[in-house]
PDB file of C-alpha atoms in Angstrom:
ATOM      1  CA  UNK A  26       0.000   0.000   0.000  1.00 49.00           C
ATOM      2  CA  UNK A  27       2.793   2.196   0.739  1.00 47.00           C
ATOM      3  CA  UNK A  28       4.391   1.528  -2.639  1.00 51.00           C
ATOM      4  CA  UNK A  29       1.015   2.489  -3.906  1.00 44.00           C
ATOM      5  CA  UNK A  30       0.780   5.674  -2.325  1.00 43.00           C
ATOM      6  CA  UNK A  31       4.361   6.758  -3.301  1.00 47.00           C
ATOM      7  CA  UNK A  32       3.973   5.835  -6.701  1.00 48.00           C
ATOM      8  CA  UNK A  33       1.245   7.243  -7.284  1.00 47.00           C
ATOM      9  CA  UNK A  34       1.012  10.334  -4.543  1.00 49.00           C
ATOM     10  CA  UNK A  35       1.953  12.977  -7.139  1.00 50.00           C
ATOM     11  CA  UNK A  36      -1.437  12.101  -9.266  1.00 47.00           C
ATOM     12  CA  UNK A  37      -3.445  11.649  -5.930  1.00 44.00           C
ATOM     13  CA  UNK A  38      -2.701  14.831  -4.595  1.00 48.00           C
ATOM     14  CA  UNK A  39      -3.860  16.645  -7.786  1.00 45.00           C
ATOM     15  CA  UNK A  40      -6.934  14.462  -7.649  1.00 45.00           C
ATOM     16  CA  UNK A  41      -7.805  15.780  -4.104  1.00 49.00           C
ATOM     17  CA  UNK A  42      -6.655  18.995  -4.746  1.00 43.00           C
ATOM     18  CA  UNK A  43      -8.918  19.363  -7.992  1.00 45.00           C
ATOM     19  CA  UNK A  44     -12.065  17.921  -5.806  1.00 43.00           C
ATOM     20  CA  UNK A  45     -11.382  20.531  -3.294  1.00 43.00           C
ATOM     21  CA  UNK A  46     -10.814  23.518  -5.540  1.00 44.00           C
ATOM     22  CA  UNK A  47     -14.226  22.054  -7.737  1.00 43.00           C
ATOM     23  CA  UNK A  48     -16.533  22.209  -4.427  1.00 42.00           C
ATOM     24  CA  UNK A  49     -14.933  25.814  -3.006  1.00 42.00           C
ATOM     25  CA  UNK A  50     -15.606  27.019  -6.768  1.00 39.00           C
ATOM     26  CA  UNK A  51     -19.059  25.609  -6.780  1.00 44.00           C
ATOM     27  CA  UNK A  52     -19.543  27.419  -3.125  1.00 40.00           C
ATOM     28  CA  UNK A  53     -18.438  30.245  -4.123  1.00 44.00           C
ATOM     29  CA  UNK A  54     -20.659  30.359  -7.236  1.00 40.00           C
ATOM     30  CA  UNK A  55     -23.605  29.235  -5.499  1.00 39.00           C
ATOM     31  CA  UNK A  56     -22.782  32.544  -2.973  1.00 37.00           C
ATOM     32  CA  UNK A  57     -22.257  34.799  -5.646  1.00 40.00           C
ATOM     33  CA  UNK A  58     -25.538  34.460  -7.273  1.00 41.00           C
ATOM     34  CA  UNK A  59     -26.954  34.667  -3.857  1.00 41.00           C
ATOM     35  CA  UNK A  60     -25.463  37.681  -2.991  1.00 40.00           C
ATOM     36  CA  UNK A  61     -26.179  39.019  -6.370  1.00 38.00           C
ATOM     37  CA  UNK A  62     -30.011  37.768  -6.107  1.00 41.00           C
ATOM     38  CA  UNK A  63     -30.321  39.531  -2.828  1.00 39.00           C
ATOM     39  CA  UNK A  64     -28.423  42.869  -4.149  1.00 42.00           C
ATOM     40  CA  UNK A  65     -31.060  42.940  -7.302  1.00 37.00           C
ATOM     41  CA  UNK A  66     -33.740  42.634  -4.963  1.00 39.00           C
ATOM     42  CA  UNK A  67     -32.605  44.963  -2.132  1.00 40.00           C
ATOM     43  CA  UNK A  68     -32.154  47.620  -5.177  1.00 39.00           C
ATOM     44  CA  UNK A  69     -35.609  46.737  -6.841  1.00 40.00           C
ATOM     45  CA  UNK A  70     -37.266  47.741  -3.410  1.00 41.00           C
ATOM     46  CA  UNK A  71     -35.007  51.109  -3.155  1.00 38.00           C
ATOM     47  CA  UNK A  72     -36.069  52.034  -6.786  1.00 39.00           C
ATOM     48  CA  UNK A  73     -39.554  50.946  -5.939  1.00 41.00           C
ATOM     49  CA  UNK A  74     -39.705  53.334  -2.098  1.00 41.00           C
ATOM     50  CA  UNK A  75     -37.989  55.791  -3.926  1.00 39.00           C
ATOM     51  CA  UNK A  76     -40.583  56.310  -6.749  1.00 40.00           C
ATOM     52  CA  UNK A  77     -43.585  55.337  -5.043  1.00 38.00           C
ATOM     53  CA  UNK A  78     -44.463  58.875  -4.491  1.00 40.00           C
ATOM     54  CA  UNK A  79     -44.068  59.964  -8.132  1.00 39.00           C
ATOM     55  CA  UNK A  80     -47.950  59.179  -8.473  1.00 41.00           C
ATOM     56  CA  UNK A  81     -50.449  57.712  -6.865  1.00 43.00           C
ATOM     57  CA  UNK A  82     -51.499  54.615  -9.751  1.00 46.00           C
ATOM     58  CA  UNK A  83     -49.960  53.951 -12.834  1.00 52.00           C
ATOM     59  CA  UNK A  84     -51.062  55.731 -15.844  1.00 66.00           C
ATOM     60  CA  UNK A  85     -51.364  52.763 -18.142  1.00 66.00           C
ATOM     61  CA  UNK A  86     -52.947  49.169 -17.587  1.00 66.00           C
ATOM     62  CA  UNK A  87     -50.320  46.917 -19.294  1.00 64.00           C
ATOM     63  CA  UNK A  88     -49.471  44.494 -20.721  1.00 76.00           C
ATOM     64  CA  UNK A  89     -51.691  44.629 -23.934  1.00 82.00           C
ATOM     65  CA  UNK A  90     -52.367  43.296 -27.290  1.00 90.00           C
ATOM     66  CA  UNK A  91     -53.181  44.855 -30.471  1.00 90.00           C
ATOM     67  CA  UNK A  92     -56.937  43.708 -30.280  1.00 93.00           C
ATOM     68  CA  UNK A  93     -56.899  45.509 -26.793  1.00 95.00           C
ATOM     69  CA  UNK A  94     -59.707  48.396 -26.947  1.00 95.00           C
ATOM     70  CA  UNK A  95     -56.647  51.653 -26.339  1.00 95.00           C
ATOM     71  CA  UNK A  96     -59.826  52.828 -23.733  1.00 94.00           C
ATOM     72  CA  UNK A  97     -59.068  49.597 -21.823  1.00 94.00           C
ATOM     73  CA  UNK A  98     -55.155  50.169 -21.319  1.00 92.00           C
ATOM     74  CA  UNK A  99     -55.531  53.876 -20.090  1.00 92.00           C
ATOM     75  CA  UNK A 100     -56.695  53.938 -16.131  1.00 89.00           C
ATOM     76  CA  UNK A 101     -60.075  55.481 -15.552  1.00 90.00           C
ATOM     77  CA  UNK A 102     -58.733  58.860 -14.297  1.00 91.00           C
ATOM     78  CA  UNK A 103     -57.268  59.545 -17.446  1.00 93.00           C
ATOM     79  CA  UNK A 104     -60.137  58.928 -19.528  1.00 95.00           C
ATOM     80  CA  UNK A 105     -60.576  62.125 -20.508  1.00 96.00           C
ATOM     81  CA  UNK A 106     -56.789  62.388 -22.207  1.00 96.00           C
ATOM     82  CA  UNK A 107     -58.182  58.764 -24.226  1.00 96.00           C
ATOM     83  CA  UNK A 108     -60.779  60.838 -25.287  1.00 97.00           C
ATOM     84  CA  UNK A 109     -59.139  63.727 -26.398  1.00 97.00           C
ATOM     85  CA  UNK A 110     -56.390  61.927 -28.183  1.00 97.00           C
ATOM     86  CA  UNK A 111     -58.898  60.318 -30.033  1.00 97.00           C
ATOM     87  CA  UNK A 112     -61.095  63.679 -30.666  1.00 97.00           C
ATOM     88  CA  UNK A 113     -57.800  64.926 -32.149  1.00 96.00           C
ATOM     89  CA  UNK A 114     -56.779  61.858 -34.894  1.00 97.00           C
ATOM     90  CA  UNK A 115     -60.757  61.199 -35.522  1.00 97.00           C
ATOM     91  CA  UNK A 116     -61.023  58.028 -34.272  1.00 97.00           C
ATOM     92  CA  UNK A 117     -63.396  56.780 -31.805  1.00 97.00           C
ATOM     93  CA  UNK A 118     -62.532  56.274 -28.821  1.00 97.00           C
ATOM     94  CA  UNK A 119     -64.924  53.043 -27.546  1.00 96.00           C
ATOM     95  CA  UNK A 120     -63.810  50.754 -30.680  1.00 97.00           C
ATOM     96  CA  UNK A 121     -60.381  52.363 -31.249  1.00 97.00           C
ATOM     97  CA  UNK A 122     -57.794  49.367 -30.671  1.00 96.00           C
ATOM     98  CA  UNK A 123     -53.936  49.274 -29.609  1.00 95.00           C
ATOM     99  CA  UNK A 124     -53.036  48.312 -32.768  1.00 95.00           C
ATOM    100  CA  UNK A 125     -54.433  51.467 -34.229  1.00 95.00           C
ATOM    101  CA  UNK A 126     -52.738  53.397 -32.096  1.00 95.00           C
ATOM    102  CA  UNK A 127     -49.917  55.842 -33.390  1.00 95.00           C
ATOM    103  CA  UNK A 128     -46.432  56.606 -31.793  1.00 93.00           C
ATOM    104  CA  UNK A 129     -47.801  60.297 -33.048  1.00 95.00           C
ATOM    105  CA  UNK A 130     -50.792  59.830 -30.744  1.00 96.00           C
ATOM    106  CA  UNK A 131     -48.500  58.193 -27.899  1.00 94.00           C
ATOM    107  CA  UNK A 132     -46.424  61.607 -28.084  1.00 93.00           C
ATOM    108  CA  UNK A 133     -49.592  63.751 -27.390  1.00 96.00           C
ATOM    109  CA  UNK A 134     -50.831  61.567 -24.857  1.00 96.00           C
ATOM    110  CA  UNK A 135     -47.691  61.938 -23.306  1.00 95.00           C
ATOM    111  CA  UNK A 136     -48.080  65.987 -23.058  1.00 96.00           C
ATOM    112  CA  UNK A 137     -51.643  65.366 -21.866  1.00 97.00           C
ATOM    113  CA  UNK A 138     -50.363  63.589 -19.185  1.00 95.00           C
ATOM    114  CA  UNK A 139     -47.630  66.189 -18.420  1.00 96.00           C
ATOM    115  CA  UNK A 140     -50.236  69.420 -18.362  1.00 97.00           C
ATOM    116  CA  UNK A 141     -52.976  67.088 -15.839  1.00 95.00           C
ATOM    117  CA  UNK A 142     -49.904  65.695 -13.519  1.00 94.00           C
ATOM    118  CA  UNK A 143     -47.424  68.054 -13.844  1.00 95.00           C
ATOM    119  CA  UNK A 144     -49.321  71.505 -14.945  1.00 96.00           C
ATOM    120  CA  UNK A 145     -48.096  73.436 -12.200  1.00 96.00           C
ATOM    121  CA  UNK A 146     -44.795  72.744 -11.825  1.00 97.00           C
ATOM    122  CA  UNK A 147     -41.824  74.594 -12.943  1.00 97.00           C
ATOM    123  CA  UNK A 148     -39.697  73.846 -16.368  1.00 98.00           C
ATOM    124  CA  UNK A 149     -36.292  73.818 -14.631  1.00 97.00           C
ATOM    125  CA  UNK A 150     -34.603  72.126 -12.000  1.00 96.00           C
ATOM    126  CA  UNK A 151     -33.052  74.650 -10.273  1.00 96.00           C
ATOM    127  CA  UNK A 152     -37.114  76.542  -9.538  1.00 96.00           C
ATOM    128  CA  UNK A 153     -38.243  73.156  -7.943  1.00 95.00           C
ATOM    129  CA  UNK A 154     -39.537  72.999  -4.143  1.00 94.00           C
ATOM    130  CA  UNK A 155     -36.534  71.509  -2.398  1.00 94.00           C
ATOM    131  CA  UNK A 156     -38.465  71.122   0.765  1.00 93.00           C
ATOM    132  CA  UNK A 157     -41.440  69.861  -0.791  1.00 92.00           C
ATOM    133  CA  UNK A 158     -39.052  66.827  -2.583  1.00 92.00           C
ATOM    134  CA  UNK A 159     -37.312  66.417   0.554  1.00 93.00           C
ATOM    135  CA  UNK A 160     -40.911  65.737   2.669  1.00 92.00           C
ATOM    136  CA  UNK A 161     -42.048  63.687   0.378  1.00 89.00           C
ATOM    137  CA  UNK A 162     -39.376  61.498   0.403  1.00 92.00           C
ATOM    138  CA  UNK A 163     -38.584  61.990  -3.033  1.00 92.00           C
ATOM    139  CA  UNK A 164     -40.168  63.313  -6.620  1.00 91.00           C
ATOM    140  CA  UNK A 165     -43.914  63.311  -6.995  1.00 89.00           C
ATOM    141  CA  UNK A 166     -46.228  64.692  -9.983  1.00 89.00           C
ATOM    142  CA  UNK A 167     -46.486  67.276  -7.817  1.00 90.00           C
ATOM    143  CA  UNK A 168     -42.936  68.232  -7.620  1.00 93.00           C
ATOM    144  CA  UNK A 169     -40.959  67.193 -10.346  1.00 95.00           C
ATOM    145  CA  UNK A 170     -39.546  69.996 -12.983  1.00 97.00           C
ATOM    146  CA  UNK A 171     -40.273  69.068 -17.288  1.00 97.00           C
ATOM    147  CA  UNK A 172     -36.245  69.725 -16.831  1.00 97.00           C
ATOM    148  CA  UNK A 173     -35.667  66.467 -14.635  1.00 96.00           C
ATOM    149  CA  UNK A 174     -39.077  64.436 -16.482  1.00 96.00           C
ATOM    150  CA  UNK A 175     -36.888  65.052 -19.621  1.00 95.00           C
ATOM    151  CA  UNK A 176     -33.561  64.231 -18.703  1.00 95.00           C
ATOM    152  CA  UNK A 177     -34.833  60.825 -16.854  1.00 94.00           C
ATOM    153  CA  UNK A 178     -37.412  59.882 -19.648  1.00 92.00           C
ATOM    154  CA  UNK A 179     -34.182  60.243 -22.812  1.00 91.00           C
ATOM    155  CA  UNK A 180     -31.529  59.303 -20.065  1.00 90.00           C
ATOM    156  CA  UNK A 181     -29.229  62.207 -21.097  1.00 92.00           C
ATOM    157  CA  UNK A 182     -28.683  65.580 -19.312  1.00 93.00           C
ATOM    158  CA  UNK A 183     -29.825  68.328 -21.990  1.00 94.00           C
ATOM    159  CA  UNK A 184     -32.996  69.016 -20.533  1.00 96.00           C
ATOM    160  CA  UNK A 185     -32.497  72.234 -20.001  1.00 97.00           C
ATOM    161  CA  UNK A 186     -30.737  73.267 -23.302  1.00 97.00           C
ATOM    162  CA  UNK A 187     -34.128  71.839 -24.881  1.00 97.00           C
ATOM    163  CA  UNK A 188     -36.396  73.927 -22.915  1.00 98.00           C
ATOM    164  CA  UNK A 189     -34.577  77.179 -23.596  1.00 97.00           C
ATOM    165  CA  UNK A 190     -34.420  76.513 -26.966  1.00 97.00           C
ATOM    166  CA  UNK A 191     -38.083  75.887 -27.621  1.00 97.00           C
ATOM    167  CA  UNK A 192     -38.920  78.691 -24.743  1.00 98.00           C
ATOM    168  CA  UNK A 193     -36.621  80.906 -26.493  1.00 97.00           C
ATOM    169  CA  UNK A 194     -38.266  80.420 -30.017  1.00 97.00           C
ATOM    170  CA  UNK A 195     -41.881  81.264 -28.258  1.00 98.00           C
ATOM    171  CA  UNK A 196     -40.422  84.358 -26.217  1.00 98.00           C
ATOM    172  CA  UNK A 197     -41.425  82.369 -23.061  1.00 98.00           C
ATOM    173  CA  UNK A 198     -39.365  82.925 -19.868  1.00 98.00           C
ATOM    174  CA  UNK A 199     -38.356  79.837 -18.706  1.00 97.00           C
ATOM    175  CA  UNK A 200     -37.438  80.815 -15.133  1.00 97.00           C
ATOM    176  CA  UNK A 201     -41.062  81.968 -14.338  1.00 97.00           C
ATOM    177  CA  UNK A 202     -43.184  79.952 -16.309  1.00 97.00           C
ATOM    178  CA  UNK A 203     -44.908  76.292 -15.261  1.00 97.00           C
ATOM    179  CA  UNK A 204     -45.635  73.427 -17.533  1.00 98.00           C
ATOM    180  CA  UNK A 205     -49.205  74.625 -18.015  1.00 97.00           C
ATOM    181  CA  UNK A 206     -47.830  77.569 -19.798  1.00 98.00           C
ATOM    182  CA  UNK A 207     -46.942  75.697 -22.892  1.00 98.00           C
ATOM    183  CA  UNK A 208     -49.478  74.518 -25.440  1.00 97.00           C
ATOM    184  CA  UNK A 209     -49.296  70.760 -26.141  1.00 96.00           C
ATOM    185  CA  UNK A 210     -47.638  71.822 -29.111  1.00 96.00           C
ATOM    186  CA  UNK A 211     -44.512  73.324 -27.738  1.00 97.00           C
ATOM    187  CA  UNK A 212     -44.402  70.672 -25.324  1.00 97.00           C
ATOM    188  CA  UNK A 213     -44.568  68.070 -28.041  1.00 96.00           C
ATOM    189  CA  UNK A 214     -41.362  69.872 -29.348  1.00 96.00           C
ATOM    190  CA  UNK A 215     -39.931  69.986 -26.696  1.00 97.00           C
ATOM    191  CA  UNK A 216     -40.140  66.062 -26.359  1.00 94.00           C
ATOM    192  CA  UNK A 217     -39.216  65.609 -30.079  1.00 94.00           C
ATOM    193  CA  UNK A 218     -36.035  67.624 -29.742  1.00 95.00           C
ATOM    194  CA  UNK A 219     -35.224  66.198 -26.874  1.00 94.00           C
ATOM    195  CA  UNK A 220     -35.522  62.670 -28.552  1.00 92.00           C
ATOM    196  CA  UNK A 221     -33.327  63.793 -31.338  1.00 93.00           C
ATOM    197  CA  UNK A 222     -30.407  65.368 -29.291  1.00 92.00           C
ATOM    198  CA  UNK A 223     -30.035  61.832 -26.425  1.00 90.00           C
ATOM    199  CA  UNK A 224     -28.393  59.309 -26.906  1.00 84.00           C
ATOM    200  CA  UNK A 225     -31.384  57.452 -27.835  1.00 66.00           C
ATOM    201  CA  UNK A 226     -31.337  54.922 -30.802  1.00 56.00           C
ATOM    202  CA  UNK A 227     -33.246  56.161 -33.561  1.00 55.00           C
ATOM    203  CA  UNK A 228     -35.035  54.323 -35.892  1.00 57.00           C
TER     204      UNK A 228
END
């Protein structure tokens, strides 16, 4: 046996060593994707604290498919903007389906939901209620500037060079004035420049 063992302690020694670097690699795996799962999830509920103020319900029922009537995906309390999207492309609004729907009649839904949630709030960052955002534990509809909607919505930092620019070309003071000062119009271009100048792939 001890002939054995010398003659073949070289290769047995590997062999044990292998086993026991195999199972401390497998540990370590199986504690890195623990670790990891527990990070994603401690994040998720951050993210989710943190934002649970920026409106009371969602805006949009989802998911949906293209047979899905559009008046089914909007929440009740925004009705009305259903209604008036439709008003404006002619189409009507109690057999109007998802499929039918526009990315040009997404964009002016979009404003509609900026002048009813956000009407009173300023354009820029630097004119938003501190205190308020700090009491509330974070951004609300009620709180949050177009400057800081923008920049999170196209995930880019130009915000305000968009809302000059379009303020600028209306001879609107961007300092004083709230969202509900623009026309859906100039808030539309606002969103369309800002699309154009992110980083956002285009199509």
């Amino acid at each position: 046996m001890k002939q054995l063992w010398k003659k073949h302690r070289i290769a047995l020694t590997a062999a044990g060593l292998v086993v026991c670097m195999t199972a401390c690699l497998g540990a370590g795996i199986a504690y890195s994707r623990a670790r990891t799962e527990k990070d994603v999830v401690k994040a998720a509920e951050k993210e989710a604290d943190r934002g649970s103020g920026e409106q009371d319900a969602p805006k949009m029922n989802v998911p949906w498919e293209d047979g899905t009537l559009y008046k089914d995906v909007l929440n009740d309390s925004y009705a009305d903007i259903g209604q008036e999207v439709c008003r404006k492309f002619g189409l009507d609004y109690e057999t109007v389906t998802m499929k039918d729907v526009t990315a040009e009649m997404r964009n002016y839904e979009e404003v509609l939901f900026l002048l009813k949630d956000k009407g009173a709030n300023p354009l820029l960052e630097e004119n938003e209620d501190k205190k308020a955002i700090e009491e509330a534990g974070g951004y609300s509809d009620a709180t949050m500037s177009l400057e800081v909607y923008i920049d999170e919505v196209h995930a880019f930092g130009g915000g305000r060079d968009v809302i000059e620019q379009i303020c600028g070309k209306y001879d609107i003071d961007p300092d004083q004035a709230v969202v509900s000062d623009l026309t859906a119009e100039q808030l539309e271009e606002i969103g369309a420049l800002a699309y154009e100048t992110s980083d956002h792939p285009k199509d």
